[in-house]
Amino acid sequence: MSVLDGLIYPPLGFHFSVLIEMFPQTPQDLRFQSVTGLSVNIQPETVAEGGENHFKHQFPTVPQYDKIVLKRGLFNGSFIASWCKNAIEDFEFEPHNVLISLLNNLHVPVATWHVFNAYPVKVSISEFNAEQNTLVIETLELAYQYYKTIGLDVSIAGGIGAATSVAGGLAAAL
């Protein structure tokens, strides 16, 4: 296996981390089965120009962000569950930033999405079924203002440069 193997190929989607910027947190608060909803959409606004019948102008509008959906096994004593309970049951909303990182085989972030001012809007628990032996899954849905992608181009360029220098050093040593 080459030093460059984890840096050149597209990363796999099963190795990731989620950190909600709130304190305190327990180890259970960092464990999630899946993350979906990192999506942004810009709907163009169509404007007709008087006297021009061949086309209409299209202008970008404000980006619209989907809700983030986090799934995990149901845990007792979770501060994230308390945060969601306060929002849903008591209508006390306390927005927090969220960091979602895709990790490589060395557990180093390949890409990170910094989600700003997220707050819970939906909590659901999977079904209870006496005929199945499955985990109870808690699904948290978060609304947020926007997200920024951090370091995808910088991480890849820096990682390839570092790996190349390591590989060069290994080749020189042999």
mmCIF file of C-alpha atoms in Angstrom:
data_model
loop_
_atom_site.group_PDB
_atom_site.id
_atom_site.type_symbol
_atom_site.label_atom_id
_atom_site.label_comp_id
_atom_site.label_asym_id
_atom_site.label_seq_id
_atom_site.Cartn_x
_atom_site.Cartn_y
_atom_site.Cartn_z
ATOM 1 C CA MET A 1 0.000 0.000 0.000
ATOM 2 C CA SER A 2 1.379 3.364 -1.033
ATOM 3 C CA VAL A 3 1.397 6.517 1.086
ATOM 4 C CA LEU A 4 -0.645 8.202 -1.656
ATOM 5 C CA ASP A 5 -3.442 5.575 -1.670
ATOM 6 C CA GLY A 6 -5.604 7.395 0.870
ATOM 7 C CA LEU A 7 -5.092 10.778 -0.765
ATOM 8 C CA ILE A 8 -5.724 10.240 -4.473
ATOM 9 C CA TYR A 9 -8.874 8.134 -4.599
ATOM 10 C CA PRO A 10 -12.261 9.609 -3.684
ATOM 11 C CA PRO A 11 -12.911 9.165 0.046
ATOM 12 C CA LEU A 12 -15.360 6.578 1.326
ATOM 13 C CA GLY A 13 -18.523 7.836 3.004
ATOM 14 C CA PHE A 14 -18.551 5.512 6.018
ATOM 15 C CA HIS A 15 -15.774 7.206 8.009
ATOM 16 C CA PHE A 16 -16.949 10.554 9.351
ATOM 17 C CA SER A 17 -17.333 12.578 12.526
ATOM 18 C CA VAL A 18 -20.021 14.945 13.776
ATOM 19 C CA LEU A 19 -19.293 17.512 16.468
ATOM 20 C CA ILE A 20 -21.971 19.839 17.755
ATOM 21 C CA GLU A 21 -20.276 22.855 19.325
ATOM 22 C CA MET A 22 -21.923 22.620 22.728
ATOM 23 C CA PHE A 23 -20.633 21.703 26.157
ATOM 24 C CA PRO A 24 -20.686 19.401 27.960
ATOM 25 C CA GLN A 25 -20.841 16.375 25.682
ATOM 26 C CA THR A 26 -20.521 12.676 26.320
ATOM 27 C CA PRO A 27 -18.837 10.164 23.989
ATOM 28 C CA GLN A 28 -22.348 9.073 22.920
ATOM 29 C CA ASP A 29 -22.996 12.605 21.647
ATOM 30 C CA LEU A 30 -20.300 12.145 18.983
ATOM 31 C CA ARG A 31 -21.572 8.855 17.532
ATOM 32 C CA PHE A 32 -23.878 8.873 14.532
ATOM 33 C CA GLN A 33 -24.909 6.163 12.103
ATOM 34 C CA SER A 34 -25.564 8.491 9.171
ATOM 35 C CA VAL A 35 -25.665 12.127 8.094
ATOM 36 C CA THR A 36 -27.782 13.438 5.215
ATOM 37 C CA GLY A 37 -28.951 16.833 4.028
ATOM 38 C CA LEU A 38 -25.708 18.630 3.216
ATOM 39 C CA SER A 39 -27.333 20.223 0.224
ATOM 40 C CA VAL A 40 -27.743 23.750 -1.094
ATOM 41 C CA ASN A 41 -29.930 24.876 -3.961
ATOM 42 C CA ILE A 42 -30.136 28.203 -5.783
ATOM 43 C CA GLN A 43 -33.410 28.666 -7.652
ATOM 44 C CA PRO A 44 -33.093 31.157 -10.498
ATOM 45 C CA GLU A 45 -35.655 33.942 -10.671
ATOM 46 C CA THR A 46 -37.089 34.376 -14.164
ATOM 47 C CA VAL A 47 -37.651 37.942 -15.370
ATOM 48 C CA ALA A 48 -39.235 38.799 -18.711
ATOM 49 C CA GLU A 49 -37.884 41.800 -20.588
ATOM 50 C CA GLY A 50 -40.417 44.006 -22.332
ATOM 51 C CA GLY A 51 -40.233 43.665 -26.119
ATOM 52 C CA GLU A 52 -37.986 40.551 -25.981
ATOM 53 C CA ASN A 53 -39.988 37.405 -26.738
ATOM 54 C CA HIS A 54 -37.159 34.950 -27.529
ATOM 55 C CA PHE A 55 -35.981 34.364 -23.970
ATOM 56 C CA LYS A 56 -36.375 35.356 -20.338
ATOM 57 C CA HIS A 57 -33.551 36.475 -18.073
ATOM 58 C CA GLN A 58 -32.649 34.226 -15.149
ATOM 59 C CA PHE A 59 -31.010 35.637 -12.033
ATOM 60 C CA PRO A 60 -29.744 33.733 -8.978
ATOM 61 C CA THR A 61 -31.681 34.062 -5.723
ATOM 62 C CA VAL A 62 -30.745 33.424 -2.092
ATOM 63 C CA PRO A 63 -29.415 29.875 -1.495
ATOM 64 C CA GLN A 64 -31.817 27.434 0.158
ATOM 65 C CA TYR A 65 -30.309 24.820 2.485
ATOM 66 C CA ASP A 66 -31.899 21.453 3.219
ATOM 67 C CA LYS A 67 -32.279 20.227 6.782
ATOM 68 C CA ILE A 68 -29.521 18.014 8.165
ATOM 69 C CA VAL A 69 -30.682 14.590 9.318
ATOM 70 C CA LEU A 70 -28.555 12.756 11.896
ATOM 71 C CA LYS A 71 -29.274 9.126 12.823
ATOM 72 C CA ARG A 72 -27.875 7.162 15.737
ATOM 73 C CA GLY A 73 -28.749 4.545 18.289
ATOM 74 C CA LEU A 74 -30.888 5.806 21.159
ATOM 75 C CA PHE A 75 -28.719 6.749 24.175
ATOM 76 C CA ASN A 76 -29.621 7.611 27.757
ATOM 77 C CA GLY A 77 -27.910 10.642 29.281
ATOM 78 C CA SER A 78 -27.154 12.424 26.013
ATOM 79 C CA PHE A 79 -26.753 16.203 26.140
ATOM 80 C CA ILE A 80 -27.761 16.404 22.481
ATOM 81 C CA ALA A 81 -31.013 14.611 23.335
ATOM 82 C CA SER A 82 -31.584 17.168 26.133
ATOM 83 C CA TRP A 83 -30.900 20.007 23.670
ATOM 84 C CA CYS A 84 -33.497 18.566 21.299
ATOM 85 C CA LYS A 85 -35.984 17.998 24.128
ATOM 86 C CA ASN A 86 -35.654 21.631 25.249
ATOM 87 C CA ALA A 87 -36.333 22.830 21.711
ATOM 88 C CA ILE A 88 -39.211 20.505 20.852
ATOM 89 C CA GLU A 89 -41.010 20.191 24.198
ATOM 90 C CA ASP A 90 -40.200 23.514 25.901
ATOM 91 C CA PHE A 91 -39.789 25.663 22.756
ATOM 92 C CA GLU A 92 -36.397 26.897 24.034
ATOM 93 C CA PHE A 93 -34.125 27.100 20.999
ATOM 94 C CA GLU A 94 -30.379 27.410 21.464
ATOM 95 C CA PRO A 95 -28.582 27.360 18.078
ATOM 96 C CA HIS A 96 -25.179 25.668 17.892
ATOM 97 C CA ASN A 97 -22.634 25.276 15.123
ATOM 98 C CA VAL A 98 -21.975 21.760 13.817
ATOM 99 C CA LEU A 99 -18.790 20.361 12.261
ATOM 100 C CA ILE A 100 -19.249 17.401 9.936
ATOM 101 C CA SER A 101 -15.959 15.912 8.742
ATOM 102 C CA LEU A 102 -15.269 13.187 6.212
ATOM 103 C CA LEU A 103 -12.187 11.267 7.367
ATOM 104 C CA ASN A 104 -9.559 9.289 5.490
ATOM 105 C CA ASN A 105 -8.041 5.958 6.553
ATOM 106 C CA LEU A 106 -5.656 7.813 8.895
ATOM 107 C CA HIS A 107 -8.636 9.530 10.644
ATOM 108 C CA VAL A 108 -7.602 12.894 9.170
ATOM 109 C CA PRO A 109 -10.363 15.161 7.807
ATOM 110 C CA VAL A 110 -10.458 15.190 4.016
ATOM 111 C CA ALA A 111 -13.342 17.663 3.959
ATOM 112 C CA THR A 112 -15.258 19.481 6.683
ATOM 113 C CA TRP A 113 -18.592 21.245 6.529
ATOM 114 C CA HIS A 114 -19.072 23.981 9.132
ATOM 115 C CA VAL A 115 -22.815 24.345 9.686
ATOM 116 C CA PHE A 116 -23.867 27.624 11.310
ATOM 117 C CA ASN A 117 -26.618 28.157 13.893
ATOM 118 C CA ALA A 118 -28.267 24.749 13.741
ATOM 119 C CA TYR A 119 -31.255 23.933 15.927
ATOM 120 C CA PRO A 120 -33.508 20.885 16.195
ATOM 121 C CA VAL A 121 -36.828 20.930 14.336
ATOM 122 C CA LYS A 122 -37.757 17.248 14.452
ATOM 123 C CA VAL A 123 -36.966 14.210 16.583
ATOM 124 C CA SER A 124 -38.223 10.739 15.765
ATOM 125 C CA ILE A 125 -37.683 7.273 17.204
ATOM 126 C CA SER A 126 -37.756 4.128 15.070
ATOM 127 C CA GLU A 127 -40.576 1.644 15.486
ATOM 128 C CA PHE A 128 -40.721 -0.921 18.265
ATOM 129 C CA ASN A 129 -41.380 -4.363 16.815
ATOM 130 C CA ALA A 130 -41.500 -7.582 18.853
ATOM 131 C CA GLU A 131 -40.761 -9.613 15.713
ATOM 132 C CA GLN A 132 -37.435 -7.916 14.952
ATOM 133 C CA ASN A 133 -34.152 -7.753 16.820
ATOM 134 C CA THR A 134 -32.997 -4.277 15.731
ATOM 135 C CA LEU A 135 -31.530 -1.250 17.447
ATOM 136 C CA VAL A 136 -33.783 1.658 18.331
ATOM 137 C CA ILE A 137 -32.692 4.519 16.058
ATOM 138 C CA GLU A 138 -33.076 8.162 17.045
ATOM 139 C CA THR A 139 -33.368 10.574 14.107
ATOM 140 C CA LEU A 140 -32.581 14.252 14.669
ATOM 141 C CA GLU A 141 -33.454 16.846 12.054
ATOM 142 C CA LEU A 142 -31.673 20.203 12.238
ATOM 143 C CA ALA A 143 -32.461 23.456 10.453
ATOM 144 C CA TYR A 144 -29.592 25.921 10.021
ATOM 145 C CA GLN A 145 -28.652 29.203 8.368
ATOM 146 C CA TYR A 146 -25.887 28.048 6.008
ATOM 147 C CA TYR A 147 -22.737 25.967 5.791
ATOM 148 C CA LYS A 148 -19.216 26.473 4.498
ATOM 149 C CA THR A 149 -16.920 23.792 3.159
ATOM 150 C CA ILE A 150 -13.551 23.955 4.871
ATOM 151 C CA GLY A 151 -10.276 22.791 3.458
ATOM 152 C CA LEU A 152 -11.238 20.355 0.702
ATOM 153 C CA ASP A 153 -8.850 21.886 -1.850
ATOM 154 C CA VAL A 154 -6.235 22.869 0.743
ATOM 155 C CA SER A 155 -6.348 19.458 2.455
ATOM 156 C CA ILE A 156 -5.943 17.569 -0.796
ATOM 157 C CA ALA A 157 -3.125 19.769 -2.095
ATOM 158 C CA GLY A 158 -1.345 19.773 1.256
ATOM 159 C CA GLY A 159 -1.893 16.050 1.742
ATOM 160 C CA ILE A 160 -0.557 15.153 -1.691
ATOM 161 C CA GLY A 161 2.439 17.418 -1.147
ATOM 162 C CA ALA A 162 3.136 15.869 2.255
ATOM 163 C CA ALA A 163 2.647 12.332 0.959
ATOM 164 C CA THR A 164 4.905 13.015 -2.018
ATOM 165 C CA SER A 165 7.665 14.288 0.246
ATOM 166 C CA VAL A 166 7.251 11.269 2.544
ATOM 167 C CA ALA A 167 7.281 8.915 -0.455
ATOM 168 C CA GLY A 168 10.349 10.721 -1.812
ATOM 169 C CA GLY A 169 12.047 10.361 1.563
ATOM 170 C CA LEU A 170 11.212 6.658 1.668
ATOM 171 C CA ALA A 171 12.530 6.149 -1.868
ATOM 172 C CA ALA A 172 15.754 7.987 -1.000
ATOM 173 C CA ALA A 173 16.196 5.843 2.119
ATOM 174 C CA LEU A 174 15.886 2.635 0.075
#
